[in-house]
């Protein structure tokens, strides 16, 4: 049996949510641990996670390698893999890439909506593509086994990252723009380039990424997944819900505005709809992964393809992506 | 054959020194990576080490577990284990104990000569013993597998740490005060308590810890080792040279004075002798471990005991000490 994996969540973590992961049979989750936090602040977030792992070792533990997905399944727990949605955590210091990888960071977005030191975000008017530092950091992330995530990046930057990266990259949480033309969703050109390079797309259930928003039907969502399988190949897609369960709206303000503006930025929302949107009725929390699975079957995906999309593909990608290049070389030399 | 291990060096690292480690057959070295540096500064030092590991993977690599001693022997390299000589790196934040252990820290002194947040140093007029935070940090170090090192601590603090720690502790670099009564050397009372608790003493070759200083003879040093084996048990002793090769004297000023005084502190030295003292002729660098080994044989230690002292005992101690308590529990539960 194939594992069930979610490639993006940023919840207001609680024992309740971890128990819901177990109830939903979720074996591994890529969790966001930091947005605009600098290195030291990110380490404080790691410390908070360490307290969760210490308090609830029968529910969750930190994942470092793809083997931890198997360990989670064998021991009835959920492996938590760390990620960052912005490169603030490496500050201006490429050496922090390896340090954060050692602390367990397995995904890092090169940008979050805005221009960063590395690349451009999807909300900038001008997209620089990869910067000088961006190219260096991509190579360093390749070396240590830290996945480049372009979910919130601009089109040119994303194509640049795909082309420049020596290892496949990920868009952990977004949908095709051809289905719902949000700035955060991705063009067919990006999705094809991602698939051809061996990368992965995780389908988001965050209402701003859905056609009809919170009212999007499960059938419409799953039909979109099936069509994207036709476009990219079924082995290149998985789930990345972007579940932000139980977060107060102050958190979406932090995600959007960080410390880069004194004004309020509405991101994908608006002055009339500034907070977290309500989730669709068919995916309220981790207990609802079975509904997505049923929905995929209902639109005609084969059982093999359903298990691949629900986690098998991410498991393969984790296995190919999290190891350091030189470690593999050393072990081969023995 | 037993490994050769040095439980303390703080050299001005260079490819030359790493090649001398290979020439001396040194399989593992506990290196000091930080003294008075705060957490972020300590991470900068980790980054410098990461560059060494990346540049010279055929000579050195970072050690995390005792298995890395075997890996070093199999691949003809030296495993480098990180340590701190002061708790400045955890600042006032107990959560940094686990974070630094994840980055590879395997030894931490609770004090360096002075009072710290955790305990008292051997140069303080008053020894508080373990402080409130000290007791908490000892328990946390026990939990994650970070060895408590009391080489630079006061007598009462050291006895307190031995008594309070649930796992054996180390004095990585010091000699018996009964042989040479320096403030940094240890009383028979401390050495007996250390041995009874399963702890380890590493014999220092730093001239201020030697009878007759730089002029100490190999025979006198090895006779002292043999007598300490009688006092503590031969399974409780190893080597911890305190080799500070190629360091400029500005470094010993930093070690002694950090940022805690604007004046100059001479530590074990004096105004007349402020710098690093010259090493004894029989131990100038890593190539001379064979001379110590021969010296130990010459004073009558059996071949088995010589190999135990030269590294076998530290290898056992590393194996018992570097694992996290809960990790062991999890693995047993599978």
GROMACS .gro file of N, CA, C and O in nm, chain A residues 39-40 43-44 46-47 50-51 53-54 57-58 60-62 64 68 71 74-75 77 90-96 98-100 102-104 140 143 326-327 329-330 333-334, chain B residues 39-40 43-44 46-47 50-51 53-54 57-58 60-62 64 68 71 74-75 77 90-96 98-100 102-104 140 143 326-327 329-330 333-334:
model
  336
   39UNK      N    1   1.714   3.396   1.049
   39UNK     CA    2   1.766   3.265   1.091
   39UNK      C    3   1.736   3.235   1.238
   39UNK      O    4   1.685   3.127   1.272
   40UNK      N    5   1.768   3.331   1.326
   40UNK     CA    6   1.749   3.303   1.469
   40UNK      C    7   1.603   3.281   1.502
   40UNK      O    8   1.568   3.193   1.584
   43UNK      N    9   1.506   2.939   1.400
   43UNK     CA   10   1.552   2.841   1.499
   43UNK      C   11   1.455   2.837   1.618
   43UNK      O   12   1.427   2.729   1.673
   44UNK      N   13   1.400   2.951   1.656
   44UNK     CA   14   1.298   2.950   1.763
   44UNK      C   15   1.178   2.865   1.719
   44UNK      O   16   1.121   2.793   1.800
   46UNK      N   17   1.194   2.611   1.509
   46UNK     CA   18   1.240   2.472   1.520
   46UNK      C   19   1.229   2.425   1.666
   46UNK      O   20   1.185   2.312   1.693
   47UNK      N   21   1.268   2.513   1.757
   47UNK     CA   22   1.258   2.476   1.900
   47UNK      C   23   1.115   2.445   1.939
   47UNK      O   24   1.089   2.350   2.015
   50UNK      N   25   1.043   2.109   1.817
   50UNK     CA   26   1.109   2.008   1.901
   50UNK      C   27   1.027   1.979   2.026
   50UNK      O   28   1.024   1.864   2.072
   51UNK      N   29   0.961   2.080   2.081
   51UNK     CA   30   0.875   2.057   2.198
   51UNK      C   31   0.755   1.971   2.160
   51UNK      O   32   0.714   1.885   2.237
   53UNK      N   33   0.752   1.745   1.922
   53UNK     CA   34   0.802   1.608   1.904
   53UNK      C   35   0.828   1.542   2.038
   53UNK      O   36   0.807   1.421   2.055
   54UNK      N   37   0.876   1.620   2.135
   54UNK     CA   38   0.904   1.564   2.267
   54UNK      C   39   0.775   1.531   2.342
   54UNK      O   40   0.767   1.429   2.410
   57UNK      N   41   0.536   1.205   2.109
   57UNK     CA   42   0.615   1.113   2.025
   57UNK      C   43   0.534   0.996   1.971
   57UNK      O   44   0.580   0.929   1.879
   58UNK      N   45   0.417   0.974   2.025
   58UNK     CA   46   0.335   0.864   1.973
   58UNK      C   47   0.249   0.907   1.854
   58UNK      O   48   0.187   0.823   1.788
   60UNK      N   49   0.363   1.207   1.632
   60UNK     CA   50   0.445   1.272   1.528
   60UNK      C   51   0.594   1.259   1.562
   60UNK      O   52   0.632   1.237   1.677
   61UNK      N   53   0.676   1.270   1.459
   61UNK     CA   54   0.822   1.283   1.477
   61UNK      C   55   0.876   1.356   1.355
   61UNK      O   56   0.810   1.365   1.252
   62UNK      N   57   0.999   1.407   1.369
   62UNK     CA   58   1.055   1.483   1.258
   62UNK      C   59   1.108   1.389   1.150
   62UNK      O   60   1.184   1.295   1.179
   64UNK      N   61   1.344   1.323   0.824
   64UNK     CA   62   1.468   1.373   0.761
   64UNK      C   63   1.490   1.309   0.624
   64UNK      O   64   1.543   1.374   0.534
   68UNK      N   65   1.181   0.782   0.659
   68UNK     CA   66   1.094   0.819   0.770
   68UNK      C   67   0.945   0.807   0.734
   68UNK      O   68   0.861   0.798   0.822
   71UNK      N   69   0.895   0.457   0.830
   71UNK     CA   70   0.894   0.448   0.977
   71UNK      C   71   0.760   0.495   1.031
   71UNK      O   72   0.703   0.434   1.123
   74UNK      N   73   0.505   0.222   0.973
   74UNK     CA   74   0.526   0.105   1.060
   74UNK      C   75   0.482   0.133   1.203
   74UNK      O   76   0.439   0.043   1.275
   75UNK      N   77   0.499   0.259   1.247
   75UNK     CA   78   0.476   0.291   1.388
   75UNK      C   79   0.346   0.369   1.409
   75UNK      O   80   0.320   0.416   1.520
   77UNK      N   81   0.243   0.666   1.300
   77UNK     CA   82   0.262   0.808   1.333
   77UNK      C   83   0.271   0.889   1.203
   77UNK      O   84   0.267   0.833   1.093
   90UNK      N   85   1.768   3.217   0.543
   90UNK     CA   86   1.912   3.210   0.514
   90UNK      C   87   1.975   3.349   0.511
   90UNK      O   88   2.095   3.362   0.483
   91UNK      N   89   1.894   3.451   0.539
   91UNK     CA   90   1.945   3.589   0.541
   91UNK      C   91   2.025   3.614   0.413
   91UNK      O   92   1.977   3.585   0.304
   92UNK      N   93   2.147   3.664   0.426
   92UNK     CA   94   2.229   3.685   0.306
   92UNK      C   95   2.349   3.590   0.307
   92UNK      O   96   2.456   3.621   0.255
   93UNK      N   97   2.329   3.471   0.365
   93UNK     CA   98   2.440   3.382   0.401
   93UNK      C   99   2.415   3.243   0.342
   93UNK      O  100   2.338   3.163   0.395
   94UNK      N  101   2.484   3.212   0.233
   94UNK     CA  102   2.465   3.085   0.164
   94UNK      C  103   2.500   2.966   0.253
   94UNK      O  104   2.448   2.856   0.237
   95UNK      N  105   2.588   2.988   0.353
   95UNK     CA  106   2.625   2.880   0.446
   95UNK      C  107   2.508   2.831   0.529
   95UNK      O  108   2.511   2.718   0.581
   96UNK      N  109   2.405   2.914   0.541
   96UNK     CA  110   2.288   2.872   0.619
   96UNK      C  111   2.204   2.767   0.546
   96UNK      O  112   2.121   2.701   0.607
   98UNK      N  113   2.312   2.483   0.417
   98UNK     CA  114   2.352   2.352   0.471
   98UNK      C  115   2.314   2.340   0.619
   98UNK      O  116   2.270   2.234   0.664
   99UNK      N  117   2.329   2.450   0.694
   99UNK     CA  118   2.293   2.446   0.836
   99UNK      C  119   2.144   2.415   0.854
   99UNK      O  120   2.106   2.329   0.935
  100UNK      N  121   2.059   2.480   0.774
  100UNK     CA  122   1.915   2.456   0.787
  100UNK      C  123   1.878   2.317   0.735
  100UNK      O  124   1.788   2.253   0.789
  102UNK      N  125   2.065   2.061   0.771
  102UNK     CA  126   2.102   1.974   0.884
  102UNK      C  127   1.994   1.977   0.991
  102UNK      O  128   1.967   1.875   1.057
  103UNK      N  129   1.932   2.092   1.010
  103UNK     CA  130   1.823   2.102   1.109
  103UNK      C  131   1.694   2.041   1.055
  103UNK      O  132   1.594   2.037   1.126
  104UNK      N  133   1.696   1.995   0.930
  104UNK     CA  134   1.580   1.923   0.878
  104UNK      C  135   1.503   1.995   0.770
  104UNK      O  136   1.404   1.941   0.720
  140UNK      N  137   2.371   2.533  -0.432
  140UNK     CA  138   2.397   2.484  -0.296
  140UNK      C  139   2.281   2.397  -0.246
  140UNK      O  140   2.304   2.292  -0.182
  143UNK      N  141   2.318   2.068  -0.396
  143UNK     CA  142   2.428   1.992  -0.336
  143UNK      C  143   2.386   1.921  -0.207
  143UNK      O  144   2.417   1.804  -0.187
  326UNK      N  145   2.723   1.471  -0.199
  326UNK     CA  146   2.854   1.413  -0.161
  326UNK      C  147   2.838   1.295  -0.067
  326UNK      O  148   2.921   1.205  -0.066
  327UNK      N  149   2.730   1.291   0.009
  327UNK     CA  150   2.706   1.176   0.097
  327UNK      C  151   2.687   1.050   0.011
  327UNK      O  152   2.744   0.945   0.038
  329UNK      N  153   2.805   1.007  -0.281
  329UNK     CA  154   2.936   0.976  -0.338
  329UNK      C  155   3.023   0.898  -0.238
  329UNK      O  156   3.086   0.799  -0.271
  330UNK      N  157   3.024   0.947  -0.112
  330UNK     CA  158   3.105   0.881  -0.009
  330UNK      C  159   3.062   0.737   0.011
  330UNK      O  160   3.145   0.648   0.024
  333UNK      N  161   3.170   0.506  -0.244
  333UNK     CA  162   3.315   0.483  -0.243
  333UNK      C  163   3.356   0.373  -0.144
  333UNK      O  164   3.468   0.324  -0.147
  334UNK      N  165   3.265   0.336  -0.055
  334UNK     CA  166   3.302   0.238   0.049
  334UNK      C  167   3.307   0.096  -0.005
  334UNK      O  168   3.223   0.057  -0.083
  373UNK      N  169   2.501   3.208   1.985
  373UNK     CA  170   2.451   3.104   1.895
  373UNK      C  171   2.481   3.135   1.749
  373UNK      O  172   2.534   3.052   1.675
  374UNK      N  173   2.447   3.257   1.705
  374UNK     CA  174   2.465   3.289   1.563
  374UNK      C  175   2.613   3.283   1.524
  374UNK      O  176   2.648   3.237   1.414
  377UNK      N  177   2.713   2.929   1.483
  377UNK     CA  178   2.668   2.877   1.353
  377UNK      C  179   2.765   2.921   1.242
  377UNK      O  180   2.794   2.845   1.149
  378UNK      N  181   2.818   3.043   1.252
  378UNK     CA  182   2.920   3.085   1.154
  378UNK      C  183   3.042   2.992   1.161
  378UNK      O  184   3.101   2.958   1.057
  380UNK      N  185   3.029   2.677   1.254
  380UNK     CA  186   2.984   2.552   1.189
  380UNK      C  187   2.996   2.566   1.037
  380UNK      O  188   3.042   2.475   0.968
  381UNK      N  189   2.955   2.682   0.987
  381UNK     CA  190   2.964   2.705   0.841
  381UNK      C  191   3.109   2.694   0.794
  381UNK      O  192   3.136   2.637   0.687
  384UNK      N  193   3.185   2.338   0.772
  384UNK     CA  194   3.120   2.277   0.655
  384UNK      C  195   3.203   2.301   0.529
  384UNK      O  196   3.209   2.214   0.440
  385UNK      N  197   3.266   2.419   0.520
  385UNK     CA  198   3.351   2.444   0.403
  385UNK      C  199   3.472   2.351   0.404
  385UNK      O  200   3.513   2.302   0.299
  387UNK      N  201   3.480   2.049   0.532
  387UNK     CA  202   3.431   1.915   0.495
  387UNK      C  203   3.404   1.907   0.345
  387UNK      O  204   3.428   1.804   0.283
  388UNK      N  205   3.355   2.018   0.288
  388UNK     CA  206   3.326   2.017   0.144
  388UNK      C  207   3.456   2.018   0.063
  388UNK      O  208   3.466   1.951  -0.040
  391UNK      N  209   3.699   1.630   0.147
  391UNK     CA  210   3.621   1.512   0.187
  391UNK      C  211   3.703   1.384   0.191
  391UNK      O  212   3.657   1.285   0.247
  392UNK      N  213   3.821   1.386   0.133
  392UNK     CA  214   3.904   1.266   0.138
  392UNK      C  215   3.989   1.259   0.264
  392UNK      O  216   4.052   1.157   0.291
  394UNK      N  217   3.875   1.445   0.587
  394UNK     CA  218   3.791   1.463   0.707
  394UNK      C  219   3.644   1.461   0.671
  394UNK      O  220   3.604   1.488   0.558
  395UNK      N  221   3.561   1.431   0.771
  395UNK     CA  222   3.415   1.448   0.758
  395UNK      C  223   3.360   1.467   0.899
  395UNK      O  224   3.427   1.436   0.998
  396UNK      N  225   3.237   1.517   0.907
  396UNK     CA  226   3.180   1.541   1.039
  396UNK      C  227   3.130   1.413   1.102
  396UNK      O  228   3.054   1.338   1.038
  398UNK      N  229   2.895   1.221   1.375
  398UNK     CA  230   2.771   1.241   1.451
  398UNK      C  231   2.750   1.128   1.552
  398UNK      O  232   2.696   1.151   1.660
  402UNK      N  233   3.065   0.661   1.311
  402UNK     CA  234   3.150   0.740   1.222
  402UNK      C  235   3.299   0.717   1.252
  402UNK      O  236   3.384   0.746   1.166
  405UNK      N  237   3.354   0.432   1.025
  405UNK     CA  238   3.353   0.482   0.887
  405UNK      C  239   3.487   0.549   0.855
  405UNK      O  240   3.543   0.530   0.746
  408UNK      N  241   3.745   0.278   0.802
  408UNK     CA  242   3.724   0.206   0.676
  408UNK      C  243   3.767   0.288   0.554
  408UNK      O  244   3.809   0.233   0.453
  409UNK      N  245   3.750   0.421   0.565
  409UNK     CA  246   3.773   0.506   0.447
  409UNK      C  247   3.901   0.588   0.459
  409UNK      O  248   3.926   0.676   0.377
  411UNK      N  249   4.000   0.820   0.678
  411UNK     CA  250   3.980   0.963   0.704
  411UNK      C  251   3.970   0.986   0.855
  411UNK      O  252   3.977   0.892   0.934
  424UNK      N  253   2.452   2.845   2.380
  424UNK     CA  254   2.307   2.825   2.403
  424UNK      C  255   2.242   2.951   2.461
  424UNK      O  256   2.123   2.951   2.492
  425UNK      N  257   2.323   3.057   2.479
  425UNK     CA  258   2.270   3.184   2.530
  425UNK      C  259   2.188   3.155   2.656
  425UNK      O  260   2.238   3.086   2.747
  426UNK      N  261   2.066   3.204   2.664
  426UNK     CA  262   1.984   3.174   2.783
  426UNK      C  263   1.866   3.085   2.744
  426UNK      O  264   1.760   3.092   2.805
  427UNK      N  265   1.888   3.000   2.643
  427UNK     CA  266   1.777   2.931   2.575
  427UNK      C  267   1.803   2.780   2.574
  427UNK      O  268   1.881   2.728   2.493
  428UNK      N  269   1.736   2.709   2.661
  428UNK     CA  270   1.757   2.564   2.674
  428UNK      C  271   1.721   2.491   2.544
  428UNK      O  272   1.776   2.383   2.516
  429UNK      N  273   1.635   2.549   2.463
  429UNK     CA  274   1.598   2.487   2.336
  429UNK      C  275   1.714   2.476   2.239
  429UNK      O  276   1.713   2.392   2.148
  430UNK      N  277   1.817   2.558   2.260
  430UNK     CA  278   1.933   2.551   2.172
  430UNK      C  279   2.019   2.428   2.199
  430UNK      O  280   2.104   2.392   2.115
  432UNK      N  281   1.915   2.113   2.204
  432UNK     CA  282   1.877   2.015   2.102
  432UNK      C  283   1.915   2.062   1.962
  432UNK      O  284   1.960   1.982   1.879
  433UNK      N  285   1.899   2.192   1.937
  433UNK     CA  286   1.934   2.246   1.804
  433UNK      C  287   2.083   2.225   1.778
  433UNK      O  288   2.122   2.180   1.670
  434UNK      N  289   2.166   2.256   1.876
  434UNK     CA  290   2.311   2.240   1.855
  434UNK      C  291   2.349   2.092   1.848
  434UNK      O  292   2.441   2.055   1.774
  436UNK      N  293   2.165   1.869   1.711
  436UNK     CA  294   2.129   1.834   1.573
  436UNK      C  295   2.237   1.879   1.476
  436UNK      O  296   2.265   1.811   1.377
  437UNK      N  297   2.299   1.993   1.505
  437UNK     CA  298   2.407   2.042   1.419
  437UNK      C  299   2.537   1.965   1.443
  437UNK      O  300   2.637   1.990   1.377
  438UNK      N  301   2.537   1.876   1.540
  438UNK     CA  302   2.652   1.789   1.561
  438UNK      C  303   2.729   1.816   1.689
  438UNK      O  304   2.829   1.748   1.715
  474UNK      N  305   1.859   1.822   3.005
  474UNK     CA  306   1.833   1.831   2.861
  474UNK      C  307   1.950   1.773   2.781
  474UNK      O  308   1.928   1.702   2.681
  477UNK      N  309   1.916   1.412   2.787
  477UNK     CA  310   1.806   1.364   2.703
  477UNK      C  311   1.849   1.350   2.557
  477UNK      O  312   1.822   1.249   2.493
  660UNK      N  313   1.516   0.935   2.371
  660UNK     CA  314   1.386   0.896   2.313
  660UNK      C  315   1.403   0.823   2.181
  660UNK      O  316   1.321   0.742   2.145
  661UNK      N  317   1.510   0.853   2.108
  661UNK     CA  318   1.537   0.781   1.983
  661UNK      C  319   1.556   0.632   2.014
  661UNK      O  320   1.500   0.547   1.946
  663UNK      N  321   1.439   0.476   2.262
  663UNK     CA  322   1.309   0.423   2.302
  663UNK      C  323   1.223   0.392   2.180
  663UNK      O  324   1.162   0.285   2.170
  664UNK      N  325   1.220   0.484   2.083
  664UNK     CA  326   1.140   0.465   1.962
  664UNK      C  327   1.184   0.341   1.886
  664UNK      O  328   1.102   0.263   1.839
  667UNK      N  329   1.077   0.028   2.029
  667UNK     CA  330   0.933   0.006   2.019
  667UNK      C  331   0.891  -0.055   1.884
  667UNK      O  332   0.779  -0.100   1.869
  668UNK      N  333   0.984  -0.053   1.788
  668UNK     CA  334   0.946  -0.100   1.653
  668UNK      C  335   0.939  -0.251   1.646
  668UNK      O  336   1.021  -0.320   1.699
   0.00000   0.00000   0.00000
